[in-house]
Short mmCIF file of C-alpha atoms and ligand atoms in Angstrom, two decimals:
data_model
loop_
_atom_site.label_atom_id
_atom_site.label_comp_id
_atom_site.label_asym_id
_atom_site.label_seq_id
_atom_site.Cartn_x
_atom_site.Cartn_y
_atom_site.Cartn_z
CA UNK A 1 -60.70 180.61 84.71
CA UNK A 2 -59.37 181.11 81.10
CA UNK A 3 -57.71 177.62 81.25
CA UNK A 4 -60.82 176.25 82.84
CA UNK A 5 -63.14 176.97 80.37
CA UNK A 6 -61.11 176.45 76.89
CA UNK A 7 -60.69 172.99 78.59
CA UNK A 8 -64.26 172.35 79.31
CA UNK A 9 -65.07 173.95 75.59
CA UNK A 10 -62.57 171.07 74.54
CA UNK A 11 -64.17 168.28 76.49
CA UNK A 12 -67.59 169.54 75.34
CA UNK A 13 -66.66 169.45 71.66
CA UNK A 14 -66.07 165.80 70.92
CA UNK A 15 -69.87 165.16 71.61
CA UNK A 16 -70.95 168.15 69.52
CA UNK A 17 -68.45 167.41 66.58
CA UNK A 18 -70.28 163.72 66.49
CA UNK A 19 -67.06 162.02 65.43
CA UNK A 20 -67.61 158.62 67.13
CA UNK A 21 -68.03 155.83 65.09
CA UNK A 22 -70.71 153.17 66.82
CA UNK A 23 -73.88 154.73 67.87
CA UNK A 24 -73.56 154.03 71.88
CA UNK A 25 -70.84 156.84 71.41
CA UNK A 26 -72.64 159.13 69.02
CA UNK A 27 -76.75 158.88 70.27
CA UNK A 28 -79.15 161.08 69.22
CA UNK A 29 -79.47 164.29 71.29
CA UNK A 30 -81.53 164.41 74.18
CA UNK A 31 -82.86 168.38 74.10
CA UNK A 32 -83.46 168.21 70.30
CA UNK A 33 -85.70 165.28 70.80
CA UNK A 34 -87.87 167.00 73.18
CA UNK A 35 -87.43 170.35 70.96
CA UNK A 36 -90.63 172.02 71.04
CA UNK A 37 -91.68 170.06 74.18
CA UNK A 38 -89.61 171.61 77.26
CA UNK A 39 -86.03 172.29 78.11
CA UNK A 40 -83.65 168.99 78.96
CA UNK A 41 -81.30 169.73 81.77
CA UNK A 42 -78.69 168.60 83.64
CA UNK A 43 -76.56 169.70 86.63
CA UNK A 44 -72.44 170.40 86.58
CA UNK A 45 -71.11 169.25 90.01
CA UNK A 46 -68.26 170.98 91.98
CA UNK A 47 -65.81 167.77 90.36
CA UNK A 48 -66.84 168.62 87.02
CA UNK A 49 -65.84 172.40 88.32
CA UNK A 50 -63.16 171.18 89.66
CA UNK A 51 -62.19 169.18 86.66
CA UNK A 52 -62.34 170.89 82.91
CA UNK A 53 -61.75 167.14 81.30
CA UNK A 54 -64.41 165.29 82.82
CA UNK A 55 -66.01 163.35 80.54
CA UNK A 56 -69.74 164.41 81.50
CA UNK A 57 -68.78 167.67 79.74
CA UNK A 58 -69.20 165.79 76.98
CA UNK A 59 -72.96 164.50 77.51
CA UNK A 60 -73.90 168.04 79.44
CA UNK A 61 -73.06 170.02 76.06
CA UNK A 62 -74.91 167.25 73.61
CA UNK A 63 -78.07 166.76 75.61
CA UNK A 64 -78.57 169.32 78.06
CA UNK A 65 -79.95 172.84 76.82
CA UNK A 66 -80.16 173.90 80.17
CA UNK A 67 -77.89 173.80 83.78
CA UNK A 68 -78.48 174.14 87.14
CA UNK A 69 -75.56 173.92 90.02
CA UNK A 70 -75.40 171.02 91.84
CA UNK A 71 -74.15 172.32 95.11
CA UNK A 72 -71.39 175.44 94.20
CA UNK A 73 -74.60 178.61 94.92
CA UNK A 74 -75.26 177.23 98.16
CA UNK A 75 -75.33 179.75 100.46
CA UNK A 76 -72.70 177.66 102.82
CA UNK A 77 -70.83 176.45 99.55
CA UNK A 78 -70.99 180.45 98.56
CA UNK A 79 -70.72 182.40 101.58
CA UNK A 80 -69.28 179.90 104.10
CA UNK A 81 -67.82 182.89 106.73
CA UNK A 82 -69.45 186.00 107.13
CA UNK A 83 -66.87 187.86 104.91
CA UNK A 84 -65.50 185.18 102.93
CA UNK A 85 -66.80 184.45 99.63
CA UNK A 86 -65.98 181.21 97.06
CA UNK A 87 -67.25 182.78 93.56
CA UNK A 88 -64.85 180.54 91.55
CA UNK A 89 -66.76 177.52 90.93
CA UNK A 90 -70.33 179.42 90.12
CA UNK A 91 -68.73 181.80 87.91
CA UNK A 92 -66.74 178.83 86.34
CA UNK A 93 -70.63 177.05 85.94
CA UNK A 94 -71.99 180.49 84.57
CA UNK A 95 -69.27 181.41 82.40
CA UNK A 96 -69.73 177.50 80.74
CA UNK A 97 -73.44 177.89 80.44
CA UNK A 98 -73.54 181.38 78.65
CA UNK A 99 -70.50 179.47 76.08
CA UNK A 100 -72.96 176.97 75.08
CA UNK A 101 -76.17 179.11 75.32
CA UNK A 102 -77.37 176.84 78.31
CA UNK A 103 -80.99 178.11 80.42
CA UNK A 104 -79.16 178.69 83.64
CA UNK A 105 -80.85 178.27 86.84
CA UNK A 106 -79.67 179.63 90.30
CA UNK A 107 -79.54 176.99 93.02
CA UNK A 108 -80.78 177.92 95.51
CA UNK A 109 -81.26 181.29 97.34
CA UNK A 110 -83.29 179.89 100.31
CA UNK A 111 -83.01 176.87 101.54
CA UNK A 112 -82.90 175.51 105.48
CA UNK A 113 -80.07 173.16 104.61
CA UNK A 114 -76.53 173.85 103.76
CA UNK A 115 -76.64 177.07 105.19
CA UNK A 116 -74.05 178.27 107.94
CA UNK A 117 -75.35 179.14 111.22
CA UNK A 118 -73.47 182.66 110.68
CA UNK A 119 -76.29 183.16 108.28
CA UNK A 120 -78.91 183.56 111.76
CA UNK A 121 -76.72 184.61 114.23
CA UNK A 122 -74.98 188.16 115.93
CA UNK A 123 -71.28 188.23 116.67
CA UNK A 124 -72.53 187.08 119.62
CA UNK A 125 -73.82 184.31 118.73
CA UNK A 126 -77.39 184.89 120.00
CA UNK A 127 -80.07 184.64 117.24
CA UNK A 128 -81.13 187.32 114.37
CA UNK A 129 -83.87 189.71 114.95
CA UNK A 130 -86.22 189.59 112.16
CA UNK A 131 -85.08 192.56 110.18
CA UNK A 132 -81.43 191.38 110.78
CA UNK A 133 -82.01 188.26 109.25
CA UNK A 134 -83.88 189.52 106.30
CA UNK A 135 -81.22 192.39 105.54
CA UNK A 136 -78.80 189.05 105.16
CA UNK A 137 -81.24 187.34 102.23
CA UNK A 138 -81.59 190.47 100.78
CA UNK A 139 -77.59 191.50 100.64
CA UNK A 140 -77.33 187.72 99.17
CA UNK A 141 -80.22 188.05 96.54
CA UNK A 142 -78.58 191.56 95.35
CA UNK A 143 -75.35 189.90 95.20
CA UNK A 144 -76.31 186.99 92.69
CA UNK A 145 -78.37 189.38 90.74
CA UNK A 146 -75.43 192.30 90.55
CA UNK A 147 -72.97 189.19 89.60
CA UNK A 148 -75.40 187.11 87.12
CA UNK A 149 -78.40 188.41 86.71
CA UNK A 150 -78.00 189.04 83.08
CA UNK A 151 -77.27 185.64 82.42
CA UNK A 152 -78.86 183.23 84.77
CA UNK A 153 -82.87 183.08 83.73
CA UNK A 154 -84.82 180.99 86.47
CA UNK A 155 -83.84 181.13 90.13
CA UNK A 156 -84.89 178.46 92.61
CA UNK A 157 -85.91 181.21 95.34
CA UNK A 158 -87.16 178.81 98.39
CA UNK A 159 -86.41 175.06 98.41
CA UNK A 160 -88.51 172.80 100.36
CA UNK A 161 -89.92 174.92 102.88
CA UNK A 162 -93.15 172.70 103.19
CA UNK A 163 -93.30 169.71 105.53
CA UNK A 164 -95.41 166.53 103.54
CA UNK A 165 -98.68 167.60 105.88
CA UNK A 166 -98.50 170.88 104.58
CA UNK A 167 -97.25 173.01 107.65
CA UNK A 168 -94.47 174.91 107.55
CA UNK A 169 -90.73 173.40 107.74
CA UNK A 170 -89.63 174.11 111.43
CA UNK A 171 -86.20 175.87 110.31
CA UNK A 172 -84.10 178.30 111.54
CA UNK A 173 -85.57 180.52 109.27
CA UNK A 174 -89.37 180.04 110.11
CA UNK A 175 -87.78 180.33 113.81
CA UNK A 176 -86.79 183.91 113.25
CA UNK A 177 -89.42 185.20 110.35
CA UNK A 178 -92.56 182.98 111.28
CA UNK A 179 -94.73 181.46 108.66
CA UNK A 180 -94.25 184.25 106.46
CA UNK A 181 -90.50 183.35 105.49
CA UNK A 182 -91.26 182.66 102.29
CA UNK A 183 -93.25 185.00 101.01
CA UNK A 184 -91.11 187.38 102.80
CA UNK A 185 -88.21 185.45 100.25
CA UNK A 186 -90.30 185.87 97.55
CA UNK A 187 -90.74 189.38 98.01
CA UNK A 188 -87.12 189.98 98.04
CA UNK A 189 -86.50 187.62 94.78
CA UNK A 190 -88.77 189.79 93.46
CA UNK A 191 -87.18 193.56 94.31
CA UNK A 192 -83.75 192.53 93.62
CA UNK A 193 -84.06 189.97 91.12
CA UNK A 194 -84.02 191.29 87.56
CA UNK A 195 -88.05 192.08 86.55
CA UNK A 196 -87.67 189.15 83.50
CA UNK A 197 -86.27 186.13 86.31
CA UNK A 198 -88.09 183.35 86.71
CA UNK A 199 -88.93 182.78 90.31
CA UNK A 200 -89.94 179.06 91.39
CA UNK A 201 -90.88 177.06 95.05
CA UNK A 202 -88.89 173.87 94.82
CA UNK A 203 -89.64 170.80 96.87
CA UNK A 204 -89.45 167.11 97.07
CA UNK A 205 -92.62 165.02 97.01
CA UNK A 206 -94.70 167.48 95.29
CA UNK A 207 -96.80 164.45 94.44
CA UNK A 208 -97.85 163.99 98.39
CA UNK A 209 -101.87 165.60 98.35
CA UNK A 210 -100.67 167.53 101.54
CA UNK A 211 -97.83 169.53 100.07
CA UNK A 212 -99.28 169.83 96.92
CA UNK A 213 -102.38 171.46 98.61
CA UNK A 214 -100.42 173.61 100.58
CA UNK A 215 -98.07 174.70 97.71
CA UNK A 216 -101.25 175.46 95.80
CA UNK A 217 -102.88 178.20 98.54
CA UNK A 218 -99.43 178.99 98.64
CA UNK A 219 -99.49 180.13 95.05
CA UNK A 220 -103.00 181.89 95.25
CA UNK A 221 -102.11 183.52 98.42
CA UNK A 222 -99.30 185.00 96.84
CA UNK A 223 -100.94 185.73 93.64
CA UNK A 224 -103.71 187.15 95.52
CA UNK A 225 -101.34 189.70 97.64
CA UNK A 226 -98.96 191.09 93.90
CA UNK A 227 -96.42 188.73 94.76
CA UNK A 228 -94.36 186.92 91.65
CA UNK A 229 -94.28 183.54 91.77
CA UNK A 230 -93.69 182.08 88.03
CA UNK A 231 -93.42 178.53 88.43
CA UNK A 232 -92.85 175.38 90.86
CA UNK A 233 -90.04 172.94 90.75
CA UNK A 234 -91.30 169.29 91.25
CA UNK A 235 -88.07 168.25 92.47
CA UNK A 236 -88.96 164.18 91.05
CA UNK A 237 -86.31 162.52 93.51
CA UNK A 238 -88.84 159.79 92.30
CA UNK A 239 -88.58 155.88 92.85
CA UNK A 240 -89.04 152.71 91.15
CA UNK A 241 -92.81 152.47 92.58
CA UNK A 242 -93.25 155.68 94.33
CA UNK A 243 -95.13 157.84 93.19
CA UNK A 244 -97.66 156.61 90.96
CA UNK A 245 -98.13 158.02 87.73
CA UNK A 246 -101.60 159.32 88.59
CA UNK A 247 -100.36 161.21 91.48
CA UNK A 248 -97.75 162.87 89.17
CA UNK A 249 -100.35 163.93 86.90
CA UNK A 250 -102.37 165.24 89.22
CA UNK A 251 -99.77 168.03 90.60
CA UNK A 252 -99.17 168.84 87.48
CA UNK A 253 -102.53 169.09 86.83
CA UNK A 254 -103.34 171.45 90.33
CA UNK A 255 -100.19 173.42 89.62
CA UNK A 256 -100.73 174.10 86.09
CA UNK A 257 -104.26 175.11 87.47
CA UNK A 258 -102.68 178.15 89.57
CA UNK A 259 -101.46 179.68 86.39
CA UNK A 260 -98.09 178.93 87.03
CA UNK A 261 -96.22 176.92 84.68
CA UNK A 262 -94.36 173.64 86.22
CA UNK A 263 -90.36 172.71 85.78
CA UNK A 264 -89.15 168.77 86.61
CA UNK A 265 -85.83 170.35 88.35
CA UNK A 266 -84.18 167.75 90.17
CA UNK A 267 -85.14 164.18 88.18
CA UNK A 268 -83.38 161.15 89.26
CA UNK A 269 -84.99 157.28 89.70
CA UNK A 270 -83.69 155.40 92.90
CA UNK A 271 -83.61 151.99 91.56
CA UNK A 272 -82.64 150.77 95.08
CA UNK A 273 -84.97 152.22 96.71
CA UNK A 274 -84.66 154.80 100.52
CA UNK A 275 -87.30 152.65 102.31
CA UNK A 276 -88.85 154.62 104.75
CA UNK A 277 -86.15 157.56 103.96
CA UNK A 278 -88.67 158.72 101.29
CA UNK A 279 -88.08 162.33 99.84
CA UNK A 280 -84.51 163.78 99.58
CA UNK A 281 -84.08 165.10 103.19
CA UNK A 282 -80.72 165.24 102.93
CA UNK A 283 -80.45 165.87 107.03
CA UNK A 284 -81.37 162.69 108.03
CA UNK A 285 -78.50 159.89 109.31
CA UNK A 286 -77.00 157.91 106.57
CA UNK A 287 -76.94 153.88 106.84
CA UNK A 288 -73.93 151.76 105.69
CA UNK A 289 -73.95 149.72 102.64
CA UNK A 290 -74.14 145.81 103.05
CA UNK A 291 -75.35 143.11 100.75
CA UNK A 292 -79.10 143.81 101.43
CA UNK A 293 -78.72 147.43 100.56
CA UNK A 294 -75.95 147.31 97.88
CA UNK A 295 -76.53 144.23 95.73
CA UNK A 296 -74.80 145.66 92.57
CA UNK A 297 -71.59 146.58 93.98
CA UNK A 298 -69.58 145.88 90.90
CA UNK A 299 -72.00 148.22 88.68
CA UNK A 300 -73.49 145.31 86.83
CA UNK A 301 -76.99 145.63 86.70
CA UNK A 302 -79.22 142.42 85.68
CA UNK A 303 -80.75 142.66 82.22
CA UNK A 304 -84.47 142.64 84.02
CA UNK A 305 -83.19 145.06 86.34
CA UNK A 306 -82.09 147.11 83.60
CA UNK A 307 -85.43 146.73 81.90
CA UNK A 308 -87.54 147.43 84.79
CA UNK A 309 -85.74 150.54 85.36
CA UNK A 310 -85.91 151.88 81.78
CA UNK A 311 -89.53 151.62 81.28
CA UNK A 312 -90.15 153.30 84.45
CA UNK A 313 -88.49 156.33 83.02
CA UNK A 314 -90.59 155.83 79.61
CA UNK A 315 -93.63 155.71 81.73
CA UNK A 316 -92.74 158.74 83.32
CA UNK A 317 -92.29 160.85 80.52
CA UNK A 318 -94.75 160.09 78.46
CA UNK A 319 -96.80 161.10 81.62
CA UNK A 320 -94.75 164.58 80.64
CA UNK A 321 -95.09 164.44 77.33
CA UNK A 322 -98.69 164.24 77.85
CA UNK A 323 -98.66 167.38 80.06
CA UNK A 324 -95.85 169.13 78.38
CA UNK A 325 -97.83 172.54 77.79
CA UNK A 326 -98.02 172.72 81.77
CA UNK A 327 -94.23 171.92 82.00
CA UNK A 328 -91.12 174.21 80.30
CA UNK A 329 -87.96 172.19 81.76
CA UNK A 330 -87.40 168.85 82.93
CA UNK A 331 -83.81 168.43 84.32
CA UNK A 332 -81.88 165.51 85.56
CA UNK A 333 -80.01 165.62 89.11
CA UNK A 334 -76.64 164.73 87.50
CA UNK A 335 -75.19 163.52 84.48
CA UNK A 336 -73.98 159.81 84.94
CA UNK A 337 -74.80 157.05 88.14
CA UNK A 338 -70.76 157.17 88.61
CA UNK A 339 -71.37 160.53 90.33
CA UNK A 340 -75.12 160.80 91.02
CA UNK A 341 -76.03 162.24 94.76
CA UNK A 342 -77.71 158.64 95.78
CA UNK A 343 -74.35 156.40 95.27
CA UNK A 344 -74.37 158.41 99.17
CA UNK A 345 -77.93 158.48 100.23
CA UNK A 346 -79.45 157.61 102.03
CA UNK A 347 -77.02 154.28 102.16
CA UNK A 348 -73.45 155.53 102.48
CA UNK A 349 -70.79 154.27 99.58
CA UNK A 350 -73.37 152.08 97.77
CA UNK A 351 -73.26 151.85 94.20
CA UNK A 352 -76.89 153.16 92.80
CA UNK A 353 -78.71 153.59 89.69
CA UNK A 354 -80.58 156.54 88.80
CA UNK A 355 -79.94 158.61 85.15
CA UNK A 356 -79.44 157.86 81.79
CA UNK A 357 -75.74 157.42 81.26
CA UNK A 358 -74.10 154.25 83.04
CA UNK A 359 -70.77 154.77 84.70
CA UNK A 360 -69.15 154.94 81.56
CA UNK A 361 -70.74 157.77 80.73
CA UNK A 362 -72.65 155.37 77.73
CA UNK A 363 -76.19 155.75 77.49
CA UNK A 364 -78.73 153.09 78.69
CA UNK A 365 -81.40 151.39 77.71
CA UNK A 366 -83.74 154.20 79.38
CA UNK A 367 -81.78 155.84 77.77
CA UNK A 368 -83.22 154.89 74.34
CA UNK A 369 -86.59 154.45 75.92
CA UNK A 370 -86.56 158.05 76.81
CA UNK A 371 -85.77 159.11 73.59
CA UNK A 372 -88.34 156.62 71.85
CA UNK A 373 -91.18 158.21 73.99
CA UNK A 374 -90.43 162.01 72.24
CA UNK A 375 -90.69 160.39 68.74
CA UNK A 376 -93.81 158.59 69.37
CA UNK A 377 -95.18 162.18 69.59
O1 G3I B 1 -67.01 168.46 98.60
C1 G3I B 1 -66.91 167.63 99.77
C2 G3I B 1 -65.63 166.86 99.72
O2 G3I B 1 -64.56 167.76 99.80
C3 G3I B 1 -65.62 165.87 100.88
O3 G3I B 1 -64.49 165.06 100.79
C4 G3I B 1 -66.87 164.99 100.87
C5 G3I B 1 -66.93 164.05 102.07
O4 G3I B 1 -68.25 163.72 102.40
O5 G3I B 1 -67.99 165.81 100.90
C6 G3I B 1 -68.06 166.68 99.77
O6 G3I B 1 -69.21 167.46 99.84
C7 G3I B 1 -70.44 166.80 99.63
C8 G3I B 1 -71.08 167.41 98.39
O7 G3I B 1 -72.40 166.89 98.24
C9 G3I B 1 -70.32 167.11 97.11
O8 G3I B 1 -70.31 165.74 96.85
C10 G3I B 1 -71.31 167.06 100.84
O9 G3I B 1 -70.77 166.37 101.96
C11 G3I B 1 -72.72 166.59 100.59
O10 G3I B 1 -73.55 166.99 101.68
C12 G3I B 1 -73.24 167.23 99.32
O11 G3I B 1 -74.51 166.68 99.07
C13 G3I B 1 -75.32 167.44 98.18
C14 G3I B 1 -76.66 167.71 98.88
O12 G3I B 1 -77.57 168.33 97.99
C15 G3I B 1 -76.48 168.66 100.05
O13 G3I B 1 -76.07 169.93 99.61
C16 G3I B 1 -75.54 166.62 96.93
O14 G3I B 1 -74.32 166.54 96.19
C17 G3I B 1 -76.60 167.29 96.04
O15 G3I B 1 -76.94 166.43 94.97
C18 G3I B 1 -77.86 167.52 96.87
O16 G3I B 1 -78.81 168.20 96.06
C19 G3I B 1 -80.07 168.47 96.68
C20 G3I B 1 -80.60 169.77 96.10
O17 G3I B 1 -79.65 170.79 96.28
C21 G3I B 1 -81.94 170.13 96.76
N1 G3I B 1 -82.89 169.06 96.62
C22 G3I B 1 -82.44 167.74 97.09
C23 G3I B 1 -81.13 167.38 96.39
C24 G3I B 1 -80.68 165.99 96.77
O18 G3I B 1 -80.42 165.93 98.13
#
C-alpha cells in the first residue's frame, strides 16, 4: 500500500505542479471552474488500482474534487466467497482520496448486479429467508461503515432497483424481501451508516416519466415513514440524442421538488450510440464490433464528429448550470475514452467516445466547451 500510494501521489503531482509547457498539457482545472457550482468527479478503475503510474492519476487529481469506485466496492468485487474478502483495491481508492481531500462516494451497497449468488443462498444452496438475507446487507453496511465511514461522505445505497415503467426490478433481492427491498436497504444505510452520510437511489434513465414518477413516491413514501433518503443519483449514461434536454430538466426539476438534492453520478456521452440497448443494463448480451458498429477503429474521430459531440456536452451542462442549486456533484464514469466502460458495451472491443480526455489522456474540444459553459456564468 505504502508503495502504491507515494506512486500515485507522484503521478498525481505533475498535473498539480502545472509544469507543462503548451496549454493541451496544462488546461485549466475542471472542479475550480465549476467552484461554487457543484462537485466535478471522476471514477479510479481497478487498472488505475492496479497501476500507481497511470497517467489518469494525473487528470483525476487536477480536475476531479471528488471519486467514486468504478467497480473495486462491489459486493462480488468485495466479498466474492462467503469468507473471503478483497479490501486492497478500495482501501488503495480511499486511502488516495483522503491524500488529495477528494468527496468519496461508496459504490454501491445494493445493487442486483455483480453480486454473488452466495449473497442469497444457505450452504445448501436453497434460497435466503427474509431475515437471513437482510442480516447479510446489514453485516456488509456495518463493515464499510466500521472500515470508512469516517472518510467516505455519500454512499450509493440502492442502484437501479426501478424498472423504466416504474415497477419494481424483478431481482433476487425483490425475490426474497418483496417490494419493500429498498426501503428495507435504506433503513439499514441509515442504522449503520454514520448519522452525517449521504444516502442516494441511483439509476439509469432517470429522465424516463415512469421511473422518475416512481422514484419520486419513492422519495415521499420514505420521507413520509422517517426514513433518510438525502439525494438521487441521475446516473446520465446519456446519448448523443437521447434524452432531450427538456426531459433532463424536468427530473431535476421533480427531484429537486421532493426536497432532496440531485448528484449527476455516472456521466458519460455514447457517441456511437446502444440502439435499442438504451440504459446501462449491463446484463444484457454483448454484440461484436464490425464496420457498422465501430467506424472509428483507429481512434480518429472526424472534425464534425468531434464537434457534434462537444456541443452536446455544452448543451448539457449549461442545462446544469442552470439547475445547479438542485444539483451538488456531477461526476464522470471514467477518466479518458482509452478506458471508458462503453469501448465494451454494449458492442464488444469497439473503440467509443464518451468523456473529456481523448486516449491520450489530452483534453478535447468538449473539453473546452465544458469549461467555456462555467465561465459564461
Ligand atoms: O477485471 C476483469 C479482468 O480481469 C478480465 O480480464 C476482464 C475480461 O472481461 O474482465 C474484467 O472485469 C470487468 C470489469 O468491468 C473491469 O473492466 C468485468 O468483466 C465487467 O463486467 C466490469 O464492468 C463494469 C460494470 O459496471 C459491471 O460491474 C464496468 O467497468 C463499470 O463501468 C460498470 O459501471 C456501472 C455502475 O457500477 C452502475 N451503473 C451502470 C455502470 C455502467 O454499466
Amino acid at each position: 500500500m505504502k508503495l502504491w500510494i507515494t506512486t500515485a501521489i507522484l503521478a498525481s503531482a505533475i498535473a498539480l505542479t502545472g509544469c507543462q509547457e503548451t496549454d493541451e498539457n496544462d488546461p485549466p482545472s475542471l472542479h475550480e471552474a465549476f467552484e461554487g457550482k457543484f462537485l466535478i468527479g471522476g471514477t479510479l478503475s481497478d487498472s488505475m488500482l492496479e497501476n500507481a503510474s497511470d497517467p489518469g492519476f494525473a487528470i483525476v487529481s487536477k480536475h476531479f474534487n471528488s471519486l467514486s469506485p468504478e467497480n473495486c466496492m462491489k459486493w462480488g468485487n468485495m466479498n466474492p466467497l462467503l469468507d473471503q474478502y478483497e479490501w486492497e483495491l478500495s482501501d488503495r481508492f480511499v486511502e488516495y482520496g483522503h491524500n488529495f481531500g477528494q468527496e468519496m462516494v461508496g459504490h454501491v451497497l445494493f445493487w442486483h448486479s455483480q453480486t454473488p449468488d452466495w449473497v442469497f443462498e444457505d450452504e445448501n444452496g436453497a434460497p435466503l429467508s427474509k431475515e437471513a438475507l437482510l442480516e447479510r446487507m446489514r453485516e456488509r453496511a456495518r463493515l464499510m461503515a466500521k472500515r470508512w465511514g469516517d472518510r467516505i461522505k455519500i454512499w450509493d445505497v440502492v442502484n437501479e432497483s426501478i424498472e423504466g415503467d416504474g415497477s419494481w426490478r424483478k431481482s433476487k433481492y425483490q425475490q426474497i424481501l418483496g417490494d419493500e427491498f429498498t426501503e428495507l436497504a435504506f433503513r439499514i444505510a441509515m442504522e449503520e451508516l454514520p448519522t452525517d452520510a449521504i444516502l442516494l437511489y441511483n439509476d439509469y434513465g432517470m429522465t424516463d416519466p415512469g421511473r422518475r414518477d416512481a422514484v419520486v413516491a419513492m422519495i415521499q413514501d420514505f420521507k413520509s415513514k422517517g426514513i433518510r433518503i438525502d439525494g438521487v443519483g441521475m446516473q446520465g449514461h446519456w446519448e448523443m440524442s437521447y434524452p432531450a434536454l427538456s426531459e433532463i430538466e424536468d427530473s431535476l426539476t421533480a427531484f429537486a421538488a421532493t426536497g432532496v438534492k440531485v448528484h449527476i453520478t455516472e456521466l458519460d456521452l455514447d457517441l456511437l450510440g446502444r440502439g435499442k440497448f438504451f440504459g446501462a443494463n449491463v446484463d444484457i448480451e454483448r454484440l461484436k464490433a464490425d464496420p457498422a458498429t465501430n467506424p472509428y477503429p483507429d481512434g480518429n474521430l472526424p472534425p464534425s464528429e468531434e464537434k457534434r459531440f462537444a456541443e452536446r456536452y455544452a448543451e448539457i451542462f449549461d442545462v446544469l448550470l442552470k439547475h445547479h442549486e438542485k444539483i451538488d456533484r456531477v461526476t464522470f464514469w471514467g477518466v479518458s475514452d482509452l478506458t471508458t466502460w462503453l469501448n465494451g458495451f454494449p458492442v464488444e472491443g469497439r473503440t467509443n467516445f464518451a468523456l473529456l480526455f481523448d486516449r491520450q489522456f489530452k483534453p478535447k474540444p468538449a473539453f473546452y466547451r465544458v469549461l467555456e459553459t462555467a465561465r459564461k456564468r
